[in-house]
């Protein structure tokens, strides 16, 4: 049986996945939304789980990704940027045994 893991930033801060989205009106009048995460080759801790992982953008480059005026060369550079983000892997079954307040002590305070 394969174990499931939660990957998180070692410093527990938020990070950004690169993705794309599109919306379109269907023939029946309902709005339909689609999205996809951009993947890249695995690095560091994530490489033990597979060959691909979501592209994690360094905080300093998030604005370039989100700016609709960014040029194709800028976007191409982002897609080839390696993040120095340090990930930690936590087995999910161990997390399920914990009290949620132990995971987020700031909430309990």
PDB file of C-alpha atoms in Angstrom:
ATOM      1  CA  UNK A   1       0.000   0.000   0.000  1.00  0.00           C
ATOM      2  CA  UNK A   2       1.266   3.452  -0.891  1.00  0.00           C
ATOM      3  CA  UNK A   3       1.585   5.969   1.909  1.00  0.00           C
ATOM      4  CA  UNK A   4       0.114   9.419   1.423  1.00  0.00           C
ATOM      5  CA  UNK A   5       2.090  12.505   2.395  1.00  0.00           C
ATOM      6  CA  UNK A   6       1.352  16.144   3.024  1.00  0.00           C
ATOM      7  CA  UNK A   7       4.088  18.389   1.661  1.00  0.00           C
ATOM      8  CA  UNK A   8       4.505  21.743   3.353  1.00  0.00           C
ATOM      9  CA  UNK A   9       6.971  24.598   3.524  1.00  0.00           C
ATOM     10  CA  UNK A  10       9.520  23.867   6.257  1.00  0.00           C
ATOM     11  CA  UNK A  11       8.859  27.316   7.730  1.00  0.00           C
ATOM     12  CA  UNK A  12       5.043  26.812   7.526  1.00  0.00           C
ATOM     13  CA  UNK A  13       4.588  29.914   5.354  1.00  0.00           C
ATOM     14  CA  UNK A  14       2.292  30.069   2.333  1.00  0.00           C
ATOM     15  CA  UNK A  15       3.592  29.564  -1.193  1.00  0.00           C
ATOM     16  CA  UNK A  16       2.231  29.923  -4.710  1.00  0.00           C
ATOM     17  CA  UNK A  17       1.611  27.223  -7.327  1.00  0.00           C
ATOM     18  CA  UNK A  18       1.676  28.364 -10.959  1.00  0.00           C
ATOM     19  CA  UNK A  19      -1.535  27.545 -12.777  1.00  0.00           C
ATOM     20  CA  UNK A  20      -3.753  28.565 -15.651  1.00  0.00           C
ATOM     21  CA  UNK A  21      -7.508  28.960 -15.858  1.00  0.00           C
ATOM     22  CA  UNK A  22     -10.237  29.641 -18.370  1.00  0.00           C
ATOM     23  CA  UNK A  23     -13.952  30.359 -18.133  1.00  0.00           C
ATOM     24  CA  UNK A  24     -16.540  29.927 -20.839  1.00  0.00           C
ATOM     25  CA  UNK A  25     -20.278  30.148 -21.206  1.00  0.00           C
ATOM     26  CA  UNK A  26     -21.879  26.828 -22.112  1.00  0.00           C
ATOM     27  CA  UNK A  27     -24.715  26.577 -24.635  1.00  0.00           C
ATOM     28  CA  UNK A  28     -27.179  26.117 -21.745  1.00  0.00           C
ATOM     29  CA  UNK A  29     -26.159  29.490 -20.245  1.00  0.00           C
ATOM     30  CA  UNK A  30     -24.116  28.101 -17.335  1.00  0.00           C
ATOM     31  CA  UNK A  31     -20.603  29.386 -16.772  1.00  0.00           C
ATOM     32  CA  UNK A  32     -17.958  26.676 -16.869  1.00  0.00           C
ATOM     33  CA  UNK A  33     -14.538  27.118 -15.207  1.00  0.00           C
ATOM     34  CA  UNK A  34     -11.395  25.091 -15.884  1.00  0.00           C
ATOM     35  CA  UNK A  35      -7.963  25.169 -14.300  1.00  0.00           C
ATOM     36  CA  UNK A  36      -4.706  23.290 -14.406  1.00  0.00           C
ATOM     37  CA  UNK A  37      -1.555  23.426 -12.298  1.00  0.00           C
ATOM     38  CA  UNK A  38       1.713  23.810 -14.179  1.00  0.00           C
ATOM     39  CA  UNK A  39       4.116  20.983 -13.366  1.00  0.00           C
ATOM     40  CA  UNK A  40       7.882  20.726 -13.475  1.00  0.00           C
ATOM     41  CA  UNK A  41      10.539  18.166 -12.621  1.00  0.00           C
ATOM     42  CA  UNK A  42      10.675  17.188  -8.948  1.00  0.00           C
ATOM     43  CA  UNK A  43      13.413  18.614  -6.749  1.00  0.00           C
ATOM     44  CA  UNK A  44      14.533  18.027  -3.182  1.00  0.00           C
ATOM     45  CA  UNK A  45      12.111  16.264  -0.836  1.00  0.00           C
ATOM     46  CA  UNK A  46       9.407  16.005  -3.532  1.00  0.00           C
ATOM     47  CA  UNK A  47      11.649  13.907  -5.814  1.00  0.00           C
ATOM     48  CA  UNK A  48      11.093  10.829  -3.618  1.00  0.00           C
ATOM     49  CA  UNK A  49       7.393  10.889  -4.593  1.00  0.00           C
ATOM     50  CA  UNK A  50       7.643  11.125  -8.371  1.00  0.00           C
ATOM     51  CA  UNK A  51       9.160  12.742 -11.389  1.00  0.00           C
ATOM     52  CA  UNK A  52       6.773  15.716 -11.524  1.00  0.00           C
ATOM     53  CA  UNK A  53       5.561  18.299  -9.013  1.00  0.00           C
ATOM     54  CA  UNK A  54       3.588  21.549  -9.220  1.00  0.00           C
ATOM     55  CA  UNK A  55       5.689  24.566 -10.205  1.00  0.00           C
ATOM     56  CA  UNK A  56       6.200  26.556  -6.999  1.00  0.00           C
ATOM     57  CA  UNK A  57       6.910  30.218  -7.634  1.00  0.00           C
ATOM     58  CA  UNK A  58       9.328  32.163  -5.441  1.00  0.00           C
ATOM     59  CA  UNK A  59       7.450  34.961  -3.665  1.00  0.00           C
ATOM     60  CA  UNK A  60       9.423  37.628  -5.558  1.00  0.00           C
ATOM     61  CA  UNK A  61       8.075  36.287  -8.899  1.00  0.00           C
ATOM     62  CA  UNK A  62       4.394  35.785  -8.019  1.00  0.00           C
ATOM     63  CA  UNK A  63       3.484  39.237  -9.329  1.00  0.00           C
ATOM     64  CA  UNK A  64       5.081  38.553 -12.715  1.00  0.00           C
ATOM     65  CA  UNK A  65       3.019  35.346 -13.052  1.00  0.00           C
ATOM     66  CA  UNK A  66      -0.227  37.101 -12.110  1.00  0.00           C
ATOM     67  CA  UNK A  67       0.348  40.204 -14.270  1.00  0.00           C
ATOM     68  CA  UNK A  68      -1.599  39.862 -17.527  1.00  0.00           C
ATOM     69  CA  UNK A  69       0.859  42.307 -19.125  1.00  0.00           C
ATOM     70  CA  UNK A  70       3.881  40.023 -18.559  1.00  0.00           C
ATOM     71  CA  UNK A  71       5.697  39.164 -21.770  1.00  0.00           C
ATOM     72  CA  UNK A  72       6.138  35.658 -23.160  1.00  0.00           C
ATOM     73  CA  UNK A  73       9.910  35.748 -22.421  1.00  0.00           C
ATOM     74  CA  UNK A  74       9.137  36.669 -18.783  1.00  0.00           C
ATOM     75  CA  UNK A  75       6.670  33.768 -18.502  1.00  0.00           C
ATOM     76  CA  UNK A  76       9.141  31.392 -20.183  1.00  0.00           C
ATOM     77  CA  UNK A  77      11.791  32.378 -17.623  1.00  0.00           C
ATOM     78  CA  UNK A  78       9.349  31.693 -14.785  1.00  0.00           C
ATOM     79  CA  UNK A  79       8.649  28.216 -16.117  1.00  0.00           C
ATOM     80  CA  UNK A  80      12.367  27.446 -15.916  1.00  0.00           C
ATOM     81  CA  UNK A  81      12.970  28.967 -12.483  1.00  0.00           C
ATOM     82  CA  UNK A  82      13.912  26.526  -9.742  1.00  0.00           C
ATOM     83  CA  UNK A  83      12.483  27.456  -6.370  1.00  0.00           C
ATOM     84  CA  UNK A  84      14.772  27.181  -3.379  1.00  0.00           C
ATOM     85  CA  UNK A  85      11.712  26.391  -1.270  1.00  0.00           C
ATOM     86  CA  UNK A  86      12.486  23.764   1.347  1.00  0.00           C
ATOM     87  CA  UNK A  87       9.643  21.245   1.627  1.00  0.00           C
ATOM     88  CA  UNK A  88       8.925  18.855   4.467  1.00  0.00           C
ATOM     89  CA  UNK A  89       7.022  15.569   4.002  1.00  0.00           C
ATOM     90  CA  UNK A  90       4.557  14.442   6.677  1.00  0.00           C
ATOM     91  CA  UNK A  91       2.832  11.020   6.470  1.00  0.00           C
ATOM     92  CA  UNK A  92      -0.920  11.713   6.388  1.00  0.00           C
ATOM     93  CA  UNK A  93      -1.833   8.859   8.767  1.00  0.00           C
ATOM     94  CA  UNK A  94       0.385  10.418  11.457  1.00  0.00           C
ATOM     95  CA  UNK A  95      -1.275  13.808  10.948  1.00  0.00           C
ATOM     96  CA  UNK A  96      -4.735  12.247  11.325  1.00  0.00           C
ATOM     97  CA  UNK A  97      -3.785  10.999  14.796  1.00  0.00           C
ATOM     98  CA  UNK A  98      -2.881  14.504  16.008  1.00  0.00           C
ATOM     99  CA  UNK A  99      -5.159  16.994  17.679  1.00  0.00           C
ATOM    100  CA  UNK A 100      -5.698  19.832  15.131  1.00  0.00           C
ATOM    101  CA  UNK A 101      -4.795  22.386  17.807  1.00  0.00           C
ATOM    102  CA  UNK A 102      -1.357  20.740  18.090  1.00  0.00           C
ATOM    103  CA  UNK A 103      -0.789  21.443  14.369  1.00  0.00           C
ATOM    104  CA  UNK A 104      -1.729  25.108  14.648  1.00  0.00           C
ATOM    105  CA  UNK A 105      -0.891  26.303  18.184  1.00  0.00           C
ATOM    106  CA  UNK A 106      -1.533  29.944  17.241  1.00  0.00           C
ATOM    107  CA  UNK A 107      -5.247  29.108  16.787  1.00  0.00           C
ATOM    108  CA  UNK A 108      -5.501  27.674  20.302  1.00  0.00           C
ATOM    109  CA  UNK A 109      -4.028  30.788  21.905  1.00  0.00           C
TER     110      UNK A 109
END
